[in-house]
Every structure is written in C-alpha cells, then in structure tokens.
mmCIF file of C-alpha atoms in Angstrom:
data_model
loop_
_atom_site.group_PDB
_atom_site.id
_atom_site.type_symbol
_atom_site.label_atom_id
_atom_site.label_comp_id
_atom_site.label_asym_id
_atom_site.label_seq_id
_atom_site.Cartn_x
_atom_site.Cartn_y
_atom_site.Cartn_z
ATOM 1 C CA MET W 5 59.221 57.951 -68.174
ATOM 2 C CA LEU W 6 58.126 54.966 -65.283
ATOM 3 C CA PHE W 7 56.455 57.068 -63.848
ATOM 4 C CA TYR W 8 53.485 56.738 -66.897
ATOM 5 C CA TYR W 9 54.461 52.913 -66.916
ATOM 6 C CA TYR W 10 53.283 52.446 -63.400
ATOM 7 C CA ALA W 11 50.688 54.574 -63.472
ATOM 8 C CA GLN W 12 49.197 52.664 -66.938
ATOM 9 C CA VAL W 13 49.920 49.282 -65.696
ATOM 10 C CA VAL W 14 47.590 49.966 -61.904
ATOM 11 C CA LEU W 15 45.100 52.156 -64.484
ATOM 12 C CA ARG W 16 44.816 48.419 -66.512
ATOM 13 C CA LYS W 17 44.446 46.807 -63.866
ATOM 14 C CA GLN W 18 41.495 48.657 -62.524
ATOM 15 C CA LEU W 19 40.126 48.457 -66.335
ATOM 16 C CA ASN W 20 40.006 45.174 -65.832
ATOM 17 C CA GLU W 21 37.836 45.323 -62.752
ATOM 18 C CA VAL W 22 35.168 47.325 -64.411
ATOM 19 C CA SER W 23 34.649 45.468 -67.926
ATOM 20 C CA SER W 24 34.587 41.357 -65.786
ATOM 21 C CA SER W 25 31.688 43.192 -63.066
ATOM 22 C CA LEU W 26 30.337 45.500 -64.375
ATOM 23 C CA TYR W 27 30.298 44.655 -68.974
ATOM 24 C CA THR W 28 30.136 39.870 -68.043
ATOM 25 C CA GLN W 29 27.943 38.783 -70.365
ATOM 26 C CA ASP W 30 25.193 35.662 -68.977
ATOM 27 C CA ALA W 31 23.365 33.084 -69.479
ATOM 28 C CA ASN W 32 20.330 36.824 -70.247
ATOM 29 C CA GLN W 33 22.673 37.558 -73.525
ATOM 30 C CA GLY W 34 22.060 33.736 -75.443
ATOM 31 C CA ARG W 35 18.076 35.065 -75.312
ATOM 32 C CA THR W 36 18.945 38.506 -75.928
ATOM 33 C CA GLY W 37 21.608 38.903 -78.507
ATOM 34 C CA ARG W 38 22.703 42.178 -75.840
ATOM 35 C CA PRO W 39 25.146 42.674 -72.676
ATOM 36 C CA SER W 40 23.482 42.038 -69.468
ATOM 37 C CA TRP W 41 23.693 45.714 -68.515
ATOM 38 C CA SER W 42 22.424 47.028 -70.989
ATOM 39 C CA GLY W 43 18.696 46.328 -70.137
ATOM 40 C CA ALA W 44 20.178 48.398 -66.609
ATOM 41 C CA SER W 45 18.100 45.175 -64.726
ATOM 42 C CA LYS W 46 21.701 43.897 -62.970
ATOM 43 C CA VAL W 47 23.727 47.250 -62.732
ATOM 44 C CA ASP W 48 23.818 48.299 -59.222
ATOM 45 C CA GLY W 49 25.079 51.185 -58.788
ATOM 46 C CA ARG W 50 27.346 50.440 -55.705
ATOM 47 C CA PHE W 51 30.086 48.498 -58.469
ATOM 48 C CA ALA W 52 30.645 51.451 -60.460
ATOM 49 C CA SER W 53 30.670 53.754 -57.571
ATOM 50 C CA ILE W 54 33.690 51.563 -55.869
ATOM 51 C CA HIS W 55 35.196 51.195 -58.855
ATOM 52 C CA TRP W 56 34.685 55.820 -59.598
ATOM 53 C CA GLU W 57 36.653 55.802 -55.847
ATOM 54 C CA ASN W 58 39.381 53.132 -57.193
ATOM 55 C CA LEU W 59 39.786 55.569 -60.384
ATOM 56 C CA GLN W 60 39.787 58.153 -58.247
ATOM 57 C CA ALA W 61 42.376 57.777 -56.036
ATOM 58 C CA TRP W 62 44.298 56.546 -58.703
ATOM 59 C CA ARG W 63 44.451 60.243 -59.819
ATOM 60 C CA ASN W 64 44.670 61.977 -57.153
ATOM 61 C CA ARG W 65 48.099 59.743 -55.823
ATOM 62 C CA LEU W 66 49.537 60.821 -59.548
ATOM 63 C CA PRO W 67 53.423 62.860 -58.846
ATOM 64 C CA GLU W 68 52.705 66.078 -59.124
ATOM 65 C CA HIS W 69 54.197 66.453 -62.422
ATOM 66 C CA LEU W 70 51.472 63.895 -64.073
ATOM 67 C CA LYS W 71 48.692 65.819 -63.260
ATOM 68 C CA TRP W 72 46.333 67.499 -64.882
ATOM 69 C CA ASN W 73 43.176 69.311 -64.927
ATOM 70 C CA ASP W 74 39.309 69.054 -66.210
ATOM 71 C CA GLY W 75 39.485 70.700 -69.140
ATOM 72 C CA ASP W 76 42.806 71.629 -69.910
ATOM 73 C CA SER W 77 44.064 70.952 -73.423
ATOM 74 C CA PRO W 78 45.355 68.219 -74.496
ATOM 75 C CA ALA W 79 48.568 66.914 -74.284
ATOM 76 C CA THR W 80 51.064 67.548 -76.849
ATOM 77 C CA ASN W 81 53.432 65.530 -75.021
ATOM 78 C CA ILE W 82 52.631 61.839 -76.040
ATOM 79 C CA ASN W 83 53.398 59.814 -72.418
ATOM 80 C CA ALA W 84 50.402 62.295 -70.775
ATOM 81 C CA ALA W 85 48.343 62.073 -73.657
ATOM 82 C CA ARG W 86 47.886 57.775 -73.361
ATOM 83 C CA LEU W 87 47.284 58.962 -69.307
ATOM 84 C CA ARG W 88 44.695 61.009 -70.311
ATOM 85 C CA GLY W 89 42.793 58.956 -72.933
ATOM 86 C CA LYS W 90 42.615 55.680 -70.984
ATOM 87 C CA TYR W 91 41.866 57.729 -67.779
ATOM 88 C CA TYR W 92 38.499 59.661 -69.418
ATOM 89 C CA GLY W 93 37.919 55.742 -71.222
ATOM 90 C CA ALA W 94 38.248 54.684 -67.936
ATOM 91 C CA ALA W 95 35.564 56.791 -66.354
ATOM 92 C CA TYR W 96 33.843 56.621 -69.507
ATOM 93 C CA ILE W 97 32.813 52.572 -68.943
ATOM 94 C CA ILE W 98 33.130 53.349 -65.747
ATOM 95 C CA LEU W 99 29.522 56.093 -66.242
ATOM 96 C CA ARG W 100 28.265 54.326 -68.762
ATOM 97 C CA PRO W 101 25.246 52.831 -67.104
ATOM 98 C CA PHE W 102 24.431 55.612 -65.667
ATOM 99 C CA LEU W 103 23.720 57.309 -69.250
ATOM 100 C CA TYR W 104 22.651 54.057 -71.161
ATOM 101 C CA HIS W 105 19.862 54.375 -68.655
ATOM 102 C CA ALA W 106 18.672 57.893 -68.063
ATOM 103 C CA VAL W 107 18.303 57.972 -71.648
ATOM 104 C CA GLU W 108 16.553 54.295 -71.884
ATOM 105 C CA HIS W 109 14.221 54.359 -68.849
ATOM 106 C CA MET W 110 13.612 58.362 -68.626
ATOM 107 C CA GLY W 111 12.882 60.821 -69.911
ATOM 108 C CA GLU W 112 11.015 64.820 -69.637
ATOM 109 C CA ARG W 113 9.784 64.962 -66.312
ATOM 110 C CA TYR W 114 12.961 63.818 -64.995
ATOM 111 C CA LYS W 115 14.546 67.175 -66.868
ATOM 112 C CA PHE W 116 16.654 69.127 -64.545
ATOM 113 C CA THR W 117 19.378 72.220 -64.617
ATOM 114 C CA PHE W 118 22.425 69.838 -66.367
ATOM 115 C CA GLU W 119 24.857 72.803 -64.472
ATOM 116 C CA GLY W 120 26.287 72.128 -61.259
ATOM 117 C CA PRO W 121 29.253 70.608 -59.546
ATOM 118 C CA GLN W 122 30.343 67.441 -60.673
ATOM 119 C CA LEU W 123 29.445 63.840 -58.162
ATOM 120 C CA LYS W 124 32.580 63.776 -56.070
ATOM 121 C CA GLN W 125 30.647 59.950 -56.128
ATOM 122 C CA LEU W 126 28.511 58.127 -58.129
ATOM 123 C CA PRO W 127 24.863 57.237 -56.362
ATOM 124 C CA ARG W 128 25.419 54.057 -54.490
ATOM 125 C CA VAL W 129 21.929 52.795 -56.002
ATOM 126 C CA ASN W 130 20.673 49.942 -58.344
ATOM 127 C CA LEU W 131 20.137 51.411 -61.993
ATOM 128 C CA LYS W 132 16.326 49.386 -62.098
ATOM 129 C CA LEU W 133 14.404 52.023 -58.922
ATOM 130 C CA PRO W 134 10.891 51.868 -59.456
ATOM 131 C CA GLY W 135 9.340 55.133 -60.396
ATOM 132 C CA VAL W 136 12.247 56.900 -62.799
ATOM 133 C CA ASN W 137 10.038 55.792 -65.721
ATOM 134 C CA ARG W 138 9.586 57.113 -69.143
ATOM 135 C CA GLU W 139 5.860 55.781 -69.796
ATOM 136 C CA GLU W 140 4.685 57.002 -66.180
ATOM 137 C CA ARG W 141 2.972 60.100 -66.413
ATOM 138 C CA ARG W 142 2.394 61.400 -62.662
ATOM 139 C CA PRO W 143 5.484 63.982 -60.692
ATOM 140 C CA PRO W 144 8.156 62.169 -59.689
ATOM 141 C CA THR W 145 8.319 61.987 -55.918
ATOM 142 C CA ARG W 146 10.796 63.942 -54.368
ATOM 143 C CA GLU W 147 13.408 61.055 -53.565
ATOM 144 C CA GLU W 148 12.961 59.503 -57.433
ATOM 145 C CA ALA W 149 13.489 63.673 -58.650
ATOM 146 C CA GLU W 150 17.335 63.809 -56.461
ATOM 147 C CA LYS W 151 17.728 59.856 -57.364
ATOM 148 C CA ALA W 152 17.161 61.093 -61.250
ATOM 149 C CA GLU W 153 19.225 64.483 -60.685
ATOM 150 C CA GLU W 154 22.190 61.661 -59.352
ATOM 151 C CA ILE W 155 22.215 59.319 -62.026
ATOM 152 C CA ILE W 156 21.941 62.714 -65.134
ATOM 153 C CA MET W 157 24.438 64.338 -63.169
ATOM 154 C CA ALA W 158 26.756 60.926 -63.192
ATOM 155 C CA ALA W 159 25.364 60.439 -67.621
ATOM 156 C CA ARG W 160 26.660 64.056 -67.691
ATOM 157 C CA MET W 161 30.023 63.401 -66.551
ATOM 158 C CA CYS W 162 30.116 59.998 -68.610
ATOM 159 C CA VAL W 163 29.058 63.007 -71.353
ATOM 160 C CA GLU W 164 31.955 65.114 -71.006
ATOM 161 C CA SER W 165 34.000 61.909 -70.612
ATOM 162 C CA ALA W 166 33.915 60.392 -73.686
ATOM 163 C CA MET W 167 34.626 63.523 -75.713
ATOM 164 C CA GLU W 168 37.633 64.548 -73.908
ATOM 165 C CA SER W 169 38.887 60.207 -75.008
ATOM 166 C CA THR W 170 37.922 60.954 -77.751
ATOM 167 C CA VAL W 171 40.080 63.932 -78.111
ATOM 168 C CA ALA W 172 43.413 62.827 -76.645
ATOM 169 C CA PHE W 173 45.616 62.239 -78.857
ATOM 170 C CA ASP W 174 44.856 65.793 -80.487
ATOM 171 C CA GLY W 175 47.484 67.304 -78.802
ATOM 172 C CA VAL W 176 50.089 65.748 -79.877
ATOM 173 C CA ASN W 177 51.880 66.884 -83.595
ATOM 174 C CA PRO W 178 48.732 67.885 -85.023
ATOM 175 C CA GLY W 179 48.440 67.178 -88.782
ATOM 176 C CA SER W 180 50.926 64.086 -88.322
ATOM 177 C CA ARG W 181 49.801 60.360 -87.448
ATOM 178 C CA TRP W 182 49.747 59.546 -83.904
ATOM 179 C CA ILE W 183 52.088 57.164 -81.928
ATOM 180 C CA VAL W 184 50.066 55.035 -80.780
ATOM 181 C CA THR W 185 50.848 51.006 -80.637
ATOM 182 C CA ASN W 186 47.253 50.203 -82.219
ATOM 183 C CA ILE W 187 45.964 53.635 -84.517
ATOM 184 C CA HIS W 188 42.489 52.017 -85.812
ATOM 185 C CA GLY W 189 41.903 50.483 -82.051
ATOM 186 C CA THR W 190 42.014 54.250 -81.243
ATOM 187 C CA ALA W 191 39.766 54.955 -84.289
ATOM 188 C CA GLN W 192 37.287 52.114 -83.395
ATOM 189 C CA ALA W 193 36.638 53.503 -79.633
ATOM 190 C CA GLN W 194 36.725 56.673 -80.912
ATOM 191 C CA PHE W 195 33.491 55.557 -83.454
ATOM 192 C CA GLY W 196 32.636 53.861 -81.292
ATOM 193 C CA ASN W 197 32.098 57.988 -78.751
ATOM 194 C CA LEU W 198 30.775 59.418 -81.434
ATOM 195 C CA LEU W 199 27.592 56.914 -82.206
ATOM 196 C CA VAL W 200 26.743 57.237 -78.285
ATOM 197 C CA LEU W 201 26.919 61.269 -77.949
ATOM 198 C CA ALA W 202 25.201 61.317 -81.013
ATOM 199 C CA ALA W 203 22.356 59.008 -79.698
ATOM 200 C CA VAL W 204 22.227 61.167 -76.543
ATOM 201 C CA ARG W 205 21.589 64.513 -78.959
ATOM 202 C CA SER W 206 18.662 62.530 -80.319
ATOM 203 C CA SER W 207 17.061 61.610 -76.694
ATOM 204 C CA TRP W 208 15.628 64.181 -73.927
ATOM 205 C CA LEU W 209 19.275 64.526 -72.295
ATOM 206 C CA ARG W 210 19.583 66.259 -76.024
ATOM 207 C CA ASP W 211 21.325 69.331 -73.246
ATOM 208 C CA LEU W 212 24.086 67.274 -72.378
ATOM 209 C CA VAL W 213 25.735 67.052 -76.285
ATOM 210 C CA ASN W 214 26.841 70.782 -76.515
ATOM 211 C CA TRP W 215 26.056 71.353 -80.755
ATOM 212 C CA GLU W 216 29.003 73.018 -81.602
ATOM 213 C CA ARG W 217 31.326 70.653 -79.700
ATOM 214 C CA LEU W 218 29.681 67.254 -81.668
ATOM 215 C CA GLU W 219 30.192 69.214 -84.523
ATOM 216 C CA ALA W 220 33.637 70.105 -84.416
ATOM 217 C CA LEU W 221 34.296 65.563 -82.772
ATOM 218 C CA MET W 222 31.855 64.745 -85.945
ATOM 219 C CA HIS W 223 34.538 66.533 -88.368
ATOM 220 C CA ARG W 224 38.045 65.270 -87.700
ATOM 221 C CA THR W 225 36.538 61.392 -86.473
ATOM 222 C CA ILE W 226 35.342 61.129 -89.925
ATOM 223 C CA ASN W 227 38.725 62.828 -90.723
ATOM 224 C CA LEU W 228 40.217 60.111 -89.561
ATOM 225 C CA LEU W 229 38.249 57.279 -90.636
ATOM 226 C CA ARG W 230 38.205 58.920 -94.090
ATOM 227 C CA ASN W 231 42.239 59.090 -93.727
ATOM 228 C CA LEU W 232 42.006 55.364 -92.864
ATOM 229 C CA SER W 233 39.470 54.322 -94.844
ATOM 230 C CA PRO W 234 42.496 53.111 -97.689
ATOM 231 C CA ILE W 235 43.878 50.495 -95.555
ATOM 232 C CA SER W 236 41.162 49.514 -93.429
ATOM 233 C CA PRO W 237 37.372 47.757 -94.259
ATOM 234 C CA THR W 238 36.375 47.998 -90.873
ATOM 235 C CA ALA W 239 36.935 52.004 -90.717
ATOM 236 C CA ARG W 240 35.837 52.604 -94.154
ATOM 237 C CA VAL W 241 31.814 50.993 -93.283
ATOM 238 C CA ASN W 242 32.902 53.296 -89.924
ATOM 239 C CA LEU W 243 33.177 56.279 -92.240
ATOM 240 C CA LYS W 244 29.686 55.004 -93.869
ATOM 241 C CA VAL W 245 27.639 54.595 -91.048
ATOM 242 C CA LEU W 246 29.380 57.850 -88.498
ATOM 243 C CA ASP W 247 29.196 60.432 -92.177
ATOM 244 C CA THR W 248 25.213 59.178 -92.101
ATOM 245 C CA THR W 249 24.697 59.767 -88.376
ATOM 246 C CA TRP W 250 26.361 62.981 -88.175
ATOM 247 C CA ARG W 251 23.950 63.794 -91.565
ATOM 248 C CA SER W 252 20.774 62.424 -89.931
ATOM 249 C CA LEU W 253 21.773 64.440 -86.483
ATOM 250 C CA GLN W 254 21.463 67.723 -89.141
ATOM 251 C CA GLY W 255 19.000 67.170 -90.399
ATOM 252 C CA ASP W 256 17.135 65.936 -87.105
ATOM 253 C CA THR W 257 14.464 67.890 -85.989
ATOM 254 C CA SER W 258 12.317 67.644 -83.294
ATOM 255 C CA TYR W 259 12.561 65.069 -80.627
ATOM 256 C CA GLY W 260 9.575 62.561 -81.918
ATOM 257 C CA ASP W 261 11.148 61.722 -85.738
ATOM 258 C CA ARG W 262 13.947 60.246 -83.224
ATOM 259 C CA GLN W 263 12.773 57.809 -82.089
ATOM 260 C CA HIS W 264 13.232 55.375 -85.837
ATOM 261 C CA GLY W 265 16.634 56.066 -87.269
ATOM 262 C CA PRO W 266 20.184 55.078 -87.199
ATOM 263 C CA THR W 267 21.262 56.784 -84.170
ATOM 264 C CA SER W 268 19.029 55.025 -81.300
ATOM 265 C CA ALA W 269 20.374 54.063 -78.143
ATOM 266 C CA ASN W 270 19.437 50.453 -78.482
ATOM 267 C CA SER W 271 21.915 50.334 -81.297
ATOM 268 C CA SER W 272 24.555 53.042 -80.321
ATOM 269 C CA PHE W 273 25.485 51.488 -76.859
ATOM 270 C CA SER W 274 25.430 48.023 -78.087
#
C-alpha cells in the first residue's frame, strides 16, 4: 500500500508540473478564448520531451510487483488500476499537443505508415514547423517528412494512452460501481477522451483509431454516463453529446463531410 501511495504522490507532482508548463493560459487567451497550447504556436516539443522522459523514468523505477506491460488486460486490483490509469492519463496530456498539431496543422501529404516501434523519447522540436502545414501542395522535404513522422508517432502514442486511460478501471469488479475518489471526475475524463478520439477518427489521421476498438469504448462510456445521469446533470449533458457524436461518426463516410460536424478537432481538443 505504501509503495502505491508513494508512486502516486510522485506522479501527482509530475502532473502538476506538466499542467503549469504545457497548459498555462496567458493573456492571449483573453483575446482568443482558447489556451495558448491549442494554437500550437508556443508549445515547444522540448518541454514535452522532458516531461515524457521524467514519466518513463518514474515508470522504470517502480518496484517489480507494481510494473506492467502496455497492452496488458486492465488490472483487477483497485490500487494497480489507479496507478495505471494515472500513468496513461499523464501520458495522454503530455502527448496531446502533438496530436492536436497533427490533426489541425498537417494533412494527407504527411500520411505515413502508422505501424512500427514506439518512440523511446519525444521529438525535441518546436511544433510550429515551417512547411508542416495542411495547406501546402508541394511534396514535403526530407527534413519536413522526418519531423512530421516523429509528430505522427507521438500522436499515435497519445491515442493509445487515451484508450488505455479510459479502460483502466474496467477490470475492477466488472458490472459493479468502481471504488474511486470521484466517480464523476473519472467519468468526465473518459468523456473527454472519447471526444478527442472521435475528432481524430474524423480527421485525416483516422487510421490511428481502430473502428472496432472505438465502438467498444463508445458503448462502455455511453453506458457509464447513462448510469450516472439520474444523479448528475453534467452526466446527462455529456451523455447527449457523446451519443450525438457517436451517431455522427456512424453516418460519417467521407473526409470532406467531416469539417463541420460535432467532432471537429477545435471543439474536441478545447
């Protein structure tokens, strides 16, 4: 129990640092109404890379009986589930600026094969890359292609982290209410994960989000919100939003029709 406690204390401190360095709102938000990171104009990949390295160092230093492998089934022990959920939640918010940049500021000409080994460290690049722009018509240079591939790989890791974070508690007493500090906060985070995954599925990076897996995540999260809706007005609203989003995705057949739907990246990443 003490090992779990201390591991989560360290991770919580890291998350606080991530929030202050990557997601701090500045005076620009007063004019734009959006956090500075979402425009991808001030996010420096070096900061995200440092946070990513710290997160991996934390994971590597865990005692053997607390460690797990990516792709393992959700933990059946509540403390292990909390630890994994917090880790994947941290990975998701560290990597999310890369995913946002890929969806909003890149396009089909940067479409690479999404299979391959995961990055051991994040690309140390400023996300405002000259030429890595969806409006460009010329083929990317070799340097641009290499940078774009790194960003797409980081985006793929972000998608995987969002999925793992969403199901982190699913192995604990299946069918029963989770023993968590704040069930509503947990449901809210999972709702946000699904909106971002839907936005990615509706973008040129749709291949990053497996349809069958997204369908399973949508159904389980909609059911969770439905169970909470009698006691939570927020859950009722989120249920309607997610149900509408899912219906839109099911009828979504062409990239050109996705530009104005409820799953646009601007709204989902906000």
